[in-house]
CSV table of C-alpha atoms and ligand atoms in Angstrom, one decimal:
chain,number,residue,atom,x,y,z
A,1,MET,CA,0.1,-0.1,0.1
A,2,ILE,CA,1.2,3.4,-0.8
A,3,LYS,CA,2.2,5.6,2.2
A,4,LYS,CA,-0.3,8.6,2.1
A,5,LEU,CA,0.8,12.3,1.9
A,6,VAL,CA,-1.0,15.1,3.2
A,7,ALA,CA,0.2,18.5,1.8
A,8,GLY,CA,-0.9,21.8,3.3
A,9,ASN,CA,-1.2,24.6,0.7
A,10,TRP,CA,-1.0,27.9,2.4
A,11,LYS,CA,-1.6,29.9,-0.8
A,12,MET,CA,-0.8,33.4,-0.2
A,13,ASN,CA,-1.6,33.5,3.4
A,14,GLY,CA,0.4,33.9,6.5
A,15,GLY,CA,2.9,36.3,8.4
A,16,LEU,CA,5.6,35.6,10.5
A,17,ALA,CA,3.7,35.8,13.8
A,18,ALA,CA,0.9,33.8,12.5
A,19,ASN,CA,3.1,31.2,11.0
A,20,GLU,CA,5.0,30.8,14.4
A,21,ALA,CA,1.6,30.2,16.2
A,22,LEU,CA,0.6,27.8,13.5
A,23,LEU,CA,3.9,25.8,13.8
A,24,ALA,CA,3.9,25.7,17.5
A,25,ALA,CA,0.6,24.1,17.5
A,26,LEU,CA,1.6,21.2,14.9
A,27,ARG,CA,2.6,17.9,16.2
A,28,PRO,CA,4.0,14.8,14.2
A,29,VAL,CA,1.6,12.4,13.0
A,30,SER,CA,2.7,8.6,12.4
A,31,GLY,CA,1.9,6.6,9.3
A,32,VAL,CA,1.6,9.5,7.0
A,33,ASP,CA,4.0,12.0,5.2
A,34,VAL,CA,3.2,15.6,5.9
A,35,ALA,CA,4.3,18.5,4.0
A,36,LEU,CA,3.8,22.3,4.2
A,37,CYS,CA,3.8,24.3,1.1
A,38,VAL,CA,4.5,27.8,2.1
A,39,PRO,CA,4.9,31.3,0.2
A,40,HIS,CA,8.4,31.6,-0.9
A,41,PRO,CA,9.5,34.3,1.8
A,42,TYR,CA,8.5,32.0,4.6
A,43,LEU,CA,10.9,29.0,3.4
A,44,ALA,CA,13.5,30.9,5.7
A,45,GLN,CA,11.2,30.7,8.6
A,46,LEU,CA,10.2,27.1,8.0
A,47,GLN,CA,13.9,26.1,8.4
A,48,ARG,CA,13.0,25.8,11.9
A,49,ARG,CA,9.7,23.6,12.0
A,50,PRO,CA,8.4,20.8,14.1
A,51,PRO,CA,10.0,17.4,13.3
A,52,GLY,CA,8.1,15.2,10.8
A,53,PHE,CA,7.1,18.1,8.5
A,54,GLU,CA,8.7,18.2,5.1
A,55,LEU,CA,8.9,21.5,3.2
A,56,GLY,CA,7.3,22.5,-0.2
A,57,ALA,CA,6.8,25.5,-2.2
A,58,GLN,CA,3.8,26.5,-4.5
A,59,ASP,CA,5.4,27.4,-7.6
A,60,VAL,CA,8.9,27.1,-9.4
A,61,SER,CA,10.3,28.8,-12.4
A,62,GLU,CA,10.6,26.6,-15.6
A,63,PHE,CA,14.1,28.1,-15.9
A,64,ALA,CA,17.3,27.1,-14.2
A,65,ALA,CA,18.9,30.5,-13.5
A,66,GLY,CA,19.5,33.8,-15.2
A,67,ALA,CA,17.8,37.1,-16.1
A,68,TYR,CA,14.1,36.0,-15.1
A,69,THR,CA,13.2,39.0,-12.6
A,70,GLY,CA,10.8,37.6,-10.1
A,71,GLU,CA,11.3,34.0,-10.8
A,72,VAL,CA,12.4,31.4,-8.2
A,73,SER,CA,14.3,28.2,-9.3
A,74,ALA,CA,14.2,24.8,-8.2
A,75,ALA,CA,17.8,24.9,-7.1
A,76,MET,CA,16.8,27.8,-4.7
A,77,LEU,CA,13.9,25.8,-3.2
A,78,ALA,CA,16.3,22.8,-2.8
A,79,ASP,CA,18.6,25.1,-1.2
A,80,PHE,CA,16.1,25.8,1.5
A,81,GLY,CA,15.3,22.2,2.2
A,82,CYS,CA,12.1,21.9,-0.2
A,83,ARG,CA,11.3,18.3,-1.0
A,84,TYR,CA,8.0,19.2,-2.9
A,85,VAL,CA,6.8,22.0,-5.2
A,86,ILE,CA,3.1,22.3,-6.4
A,87,VAL,CA,2.9,23.0,-10.1
A,88,GLY,CA,-0.1,23.6,-12.3
A,89,HIS,CA,-2.3,24.6,-9.5
A,90,SER,CA,-5.7,25.7,-11.0
A,91,GLU,CA,-5.3,29.2,-9.5
A,92,ARG,CA,-2.0,29.5,-11.4
A,93,ARG,CA,-3.8,28.2,-14.6
A,94,ALA,CA,-6.7,30.4,-14.5
A,95,LEU,CA,-5.3,33.6,-13.0
A,96,PHE,CA,-1.7,33.7,-14.3
A,97,GLY,CA,-2.1,32.0,-17.7
A,98,GLU,CA,-0.2,28.8,-17.2
A,99,ASP,CA,-1.0,26.4,-19.9
A,100,ASP,CA,-0.4,22.7,-19.9
A,101,ALA,CA,3.0,23.1,-21.7
A,102,THR,CA,4.2,25.6,-19.1
A,103,VAL,CA,3.0,23.4,-16.3
A,104,ALA,CA,4.9,20.5,-17.8
A,105,ARG,CA,8.1,22.6,-18.1
A,106,LYS,CA,7.9,23.6,-14.6
A,107,ALA,CA,7.4,20.0,-13.6
A,108,CYS,CA,10.5,19.1,-15.4
A,109,ALA,CA,12.5,21.9,-13.9
A,110,ALA,CA,11.2,20.7,-10.4
A,111,LEU,CA,12.6,17.1,-11.0
A,112,SER,CA,15.9,18.2,-12.6
A,113,GLY,CA,16.3,20.5,-9.4
A,114,GLY,CA,16.0,17.4,-7.3
A,115,LEU,CA,12.4,18.4,-6.1
A,116,VAL,CA,9.1,16.2,-6.3
A,117,PRO,CA,6.6,18.2,-8.2
A,118,ILE,CA,3.0,17.8,-7.2
A,119,VAL,CA,1.2,18.3,-10.4
A,120,CYS,CA,-2.3,19.5,-10.2
A,121,VAL,CA,-5.0,18.7,-12.8
A,122,GLY,CA,-8.8,19.0,-12.6
A,123,GLU,CA,-11.8,20.2,-14.4
A,124,THR,CA,-14.1,23.2,-14.0
A,125,LEU,CA,-17.8,22.7,-13.2
A,126,ASP,CA,-18.8,23.5,-16.8
A,127,GLU,CA,-16.3,20.8,-18.2
A,128,ARG,CA,-17.6,18.2,-15.7
A,129,GLU,CA,-21.4,19.0,-16.5
A,130,ALA,CA,-20.4,18.7,-20.2
A,131,GLY,CA,-19.2,15.1,-19.5
A,132,GLU,CA,-15.5,16.2,-20.2
A,133,ALA,CA,-13.7,15.9,-16.9
A,134,LEU,CA,-11.7,13.0,-17.9
A,135,ALA,CA,-10.7,14.3,-21.4
A,136,VAL,CA,-9.5,17.6,-19.5
A,137,ILE,CA,-7.6,15.6,-17.0
A,138,THR,CA,-5.8,13.4,-19.5
A,139,ARG,CA,-4.9,16.2,-21.7
A,140,GLN,CA,-3.2,17.9,-18.7
A,141,LEU,CA,-1.5,14.9,-17.8
A,142,ALA,CA,-0.6,14.0,-21.5
A,143,ALA,CA,1.3,17.2,-21.7
A,144,VAL,CA,3.3,16.3,-18.7
A,145,VAL,CA,4.1,12.8,-19.8
A,146,GLU,CA,5.4,14.3,-22.9
A,147,VAL,CA,8.0,16.5,-21.3
A,148,LEU,CA,8.9,14.4,-18.2
A,149,GLY,CA,8.7,11.0,-19.9
A,150,LYS,CA,7.2,8.0,-18.1
A,151,GLU,CA,10.0,7.6,-15.9
A,152,GLY,CA,9.7,11.2,-14.5
A,153,LEU,CA,6.1,11.0,-14.2
A,154,SER,CA,6.4,7.9,-11.9
A,155,ARG,CA,8.7,10.0,-9.8
A,156,SER,CA,6.0,12.8,-9.4
A,157,VAL,CA,3.1,13.2,-7.1
A,158,LEU,CA,-0.3,14.0,-8.8
A,159,ALA,CA,-3.2,16.2,-7.2
A,160,TYR,CA,-6.7,15.8,-8.4
A,161,GLU,CA,-8.3,19.1,-7.6
A,162,PRO,CA,-11.8,19.7,-9.1
A,163,VAL,CA,-11.8,23.5,-9.7
A,164,TRP,CA,-15.5,23.6,-8.4
A,165,ALA,CA,-14.4,22.0,-5.2
A,166,ILE,CA,-11.6,24.4,-4.3
A,167,GLY,CA,-12.5,26.9,-1.5
A,168,SER,CA,-16.2,26.3,-2.3
A,169,GLY,CA,-16.8,24.1,0.9
A,170,ARG,CA,-18.3,21.6,-1.6
A,171,SER,CA,-15.9,18.7,-1.9
A,172,ALA,CA,-16.1,16.0,-4.5
A,173,THR,CA,-17.9,13.1,-2.7
A,174,ALA,CA,-15.6,10.0,-2.1
A,175,GLU,CA,-17.0,8.2,-4.8
A,176,GLN,CA,-16.5,11.0,-7.2
A,177,ALA,CA,-13.0,11.5,-6.2
A,178,GLU,CA,-12.2,7.6,-6.4
A,179,GLU,CA,-13.7,7.4,-9.8
A,180,VAL,CA,-11.4,9.9,-11.1
A,181,HIS,CA,-8.3,8.7,-9.3
A,182,ALA,CA,-9.0,5.2,-10.5
A,183,ALA,CA,-9.3,6.6,-14.0
A,184,ILE,CA,-6.2,8.6,-13.7
A,185,ARG,CA,-4.2,5.4,-12.5
A,186,ALA,CA,-5.6,3.2,-15.4
A,187,TRP,CA,-4.7,5.9,-18.0
A,188,LEU,CA,-1.2,6.2,-16.6
A,189,VAL,CA,-0.9,2.4,-16.9
A,190,GLU,CA,-2.1,2.4,-20.4
A,191,GLN,CA,0.6,5.0,-21.2
A,192,GLY,CA,3.1,2.5,-19.9
A,193,VAL,CA,3.7,4.6,-16.7
A,194,ASP,CA,4.6,2.4,-13.6
A,195,ALA,CA,1.7,3.8,-11.6
A,196,THR,CA,1.9,1.5,-8.6
A,197,GLY,CA,3.9,3.8,-6.5
A,198,VAL,CA,2.5,7.2,-7.8
A,199,ARG,CA,0.6,9.2,-5.2
A,200,ILE,CA,-2.6,10.6,-6.4
A,201,LEU,CA,-3.7,13.3,-3.9
A,202,TYR,CA,-7.3,14.7,-3.7
A,203,GLY,CA,-7.7,18.5,-3.1
A,204,GLY,CA,-10.8,20.6,-2.8
A,205,SER,CA,-12.5,21.6,0.5
A,206,VAL,CA,-10.9,18.7,2.4
A,207,LYS,CA,-12.0,19.2,6.1
A,208,PRO,CA,-11.9,17.0,9.3
A,209,ASP,CA,-15.4,15.7,8.7
A,210,ASN,CA,-14.8,14.4,5.1
A,211,ALA,CA,-11.2,13.5,5.2
A,212,MET,CA,-11.5,9.9,6.7
A,213,GLU,CA,-14.0,9.0,4.0
A,214,LEU,CA,-12.0,10.4,1.1
A,215,PHE,CA,-8.9,8.9,2.3
A,216,ALA,CA,-10.5,5.6,2.7
A,217,MET,CA,-10.8,5.3,-1.0
A,218,PRO,CA,-8.4,2.8,-2.6
A,219,ASN,CA,-6.9,5.3,-5.1
A,220,VAL,CA,-6.8,8.4,-2.8
A,221,ASP,CA,-3.3,8.5,-1.5
A,222,GLY,CA,-3.7,11.7,0.6
A,223,GLY,CA,-4.6,15.1,0.2
A,224,LEU,CA,-3.8,18.6,-0.9
A,225,ILE,CA,-5.3,20.9,1.8
A,226,GLY,CA,-6.0,24.6,1.3
A,227,GLY,CA,-8.0,26.6,3.8
A,228,ALA,CA,-7.9,23.8,6.7
A,229,SER,CA,-4.1,23.8,6.4
A,230,LEU,CA,-4.1,27.2,8.1
A,231,VAL,CA,-6.1,25.9,11.0
A,232,ALA,CA,-3.8,23.8,13.3
A,233,GLY,CA,-6.5,21.6,14.8
A,234,ASP,CA,-8.2,21.0,11.4
A,235,PHE,CA,-4.8,20.2,9.7
A,236,MET,CA,-3.9,17.9,12.4
A,237,ALA,CA,-7.2,16.1,12.2
A,238,ILE,CA,-6.8,15.6,8.6
A,239,CYS,CA,-3.2,14.3,8.9
A,240,ARG,CA,-4.5,11.7,11.5
A,241,ALA,CA,-7.2,10.8,9.2
A,242,ALA,CA,-4.7,9.8,6.7
A,243,GLY,CA,-2.4,8.1,9.2
A,244,VAL,CA,-4.9,5.5,10.4
B,1,LIG,P1,-9.3,24.2,-0.2
B,1,LIG,O1,-9.0,23.1,0.6
B,1,LIG,O2,-9.3,25.5,0.5
B,1,LIG,O3,-10.6,24.0,-0.8
B,1,LIG,O4,-8.1,24.4,-1.2
B,1,LIG,C1,-7.9,23.1,-1.9
B,1,LIG,C2,-6.6,23.6,-2.7
B,1,LIG,O5,-6.7,24.4,-3.6
B,1,LIG,C3,-5.4,23.0,-2.3
B,1,LIG,O6,-4.4,23.2,-3.2
């Protein structure tokens, strides 16, 4: 069985004092890998964090180094002890114009820099209602396989985040999530990717009261947690639900 991963995505939230208070309330949870994906400036602060929490970032440059004002490279993230970096979050796709090819290049830069990309995919409500969810997700994934290759993809983490479930309080049901996760794994196998160890996280309104049910699904290998990762008690409860 794949060891689950719960990653908190703080998004553009936090501050030195608030982060300190949050970190002070976090305790290690056994049986699950836990990561905190924080805004770039706070990577330095998170050098001191409770044991048992790995570090992640929320975006990475597709370029390795040079004249790219405002960008942060994979090597810089690795320098600060990052293990993970989120790429292709729907907020970056929708608000910052990142297309499938850009996301794929960022995932590649992450792997080349020694990081594990957490590659986000997911459909909008319109796409789901049009019956296009899987077509959208496999299009997003195909772009990544094309650049990373099968081997690169097998070393990545995937996150299924239906856009309609993000920050809406309306999570996918456990059955809806499982249906997509199982389809993603089957698609990976069809492409010749060794998918046995690939963790497929679910993200979108995961809370303490629905985490257990979601994580009980055979193809849900953990979660990518937004709002609830900012509330220590809720985040701990979600991590514990993955660790049982
Ligand atoms: P919420 O948990 O706030 O819905 O956010 C999910 C998400 O976007 C994680 O990356």
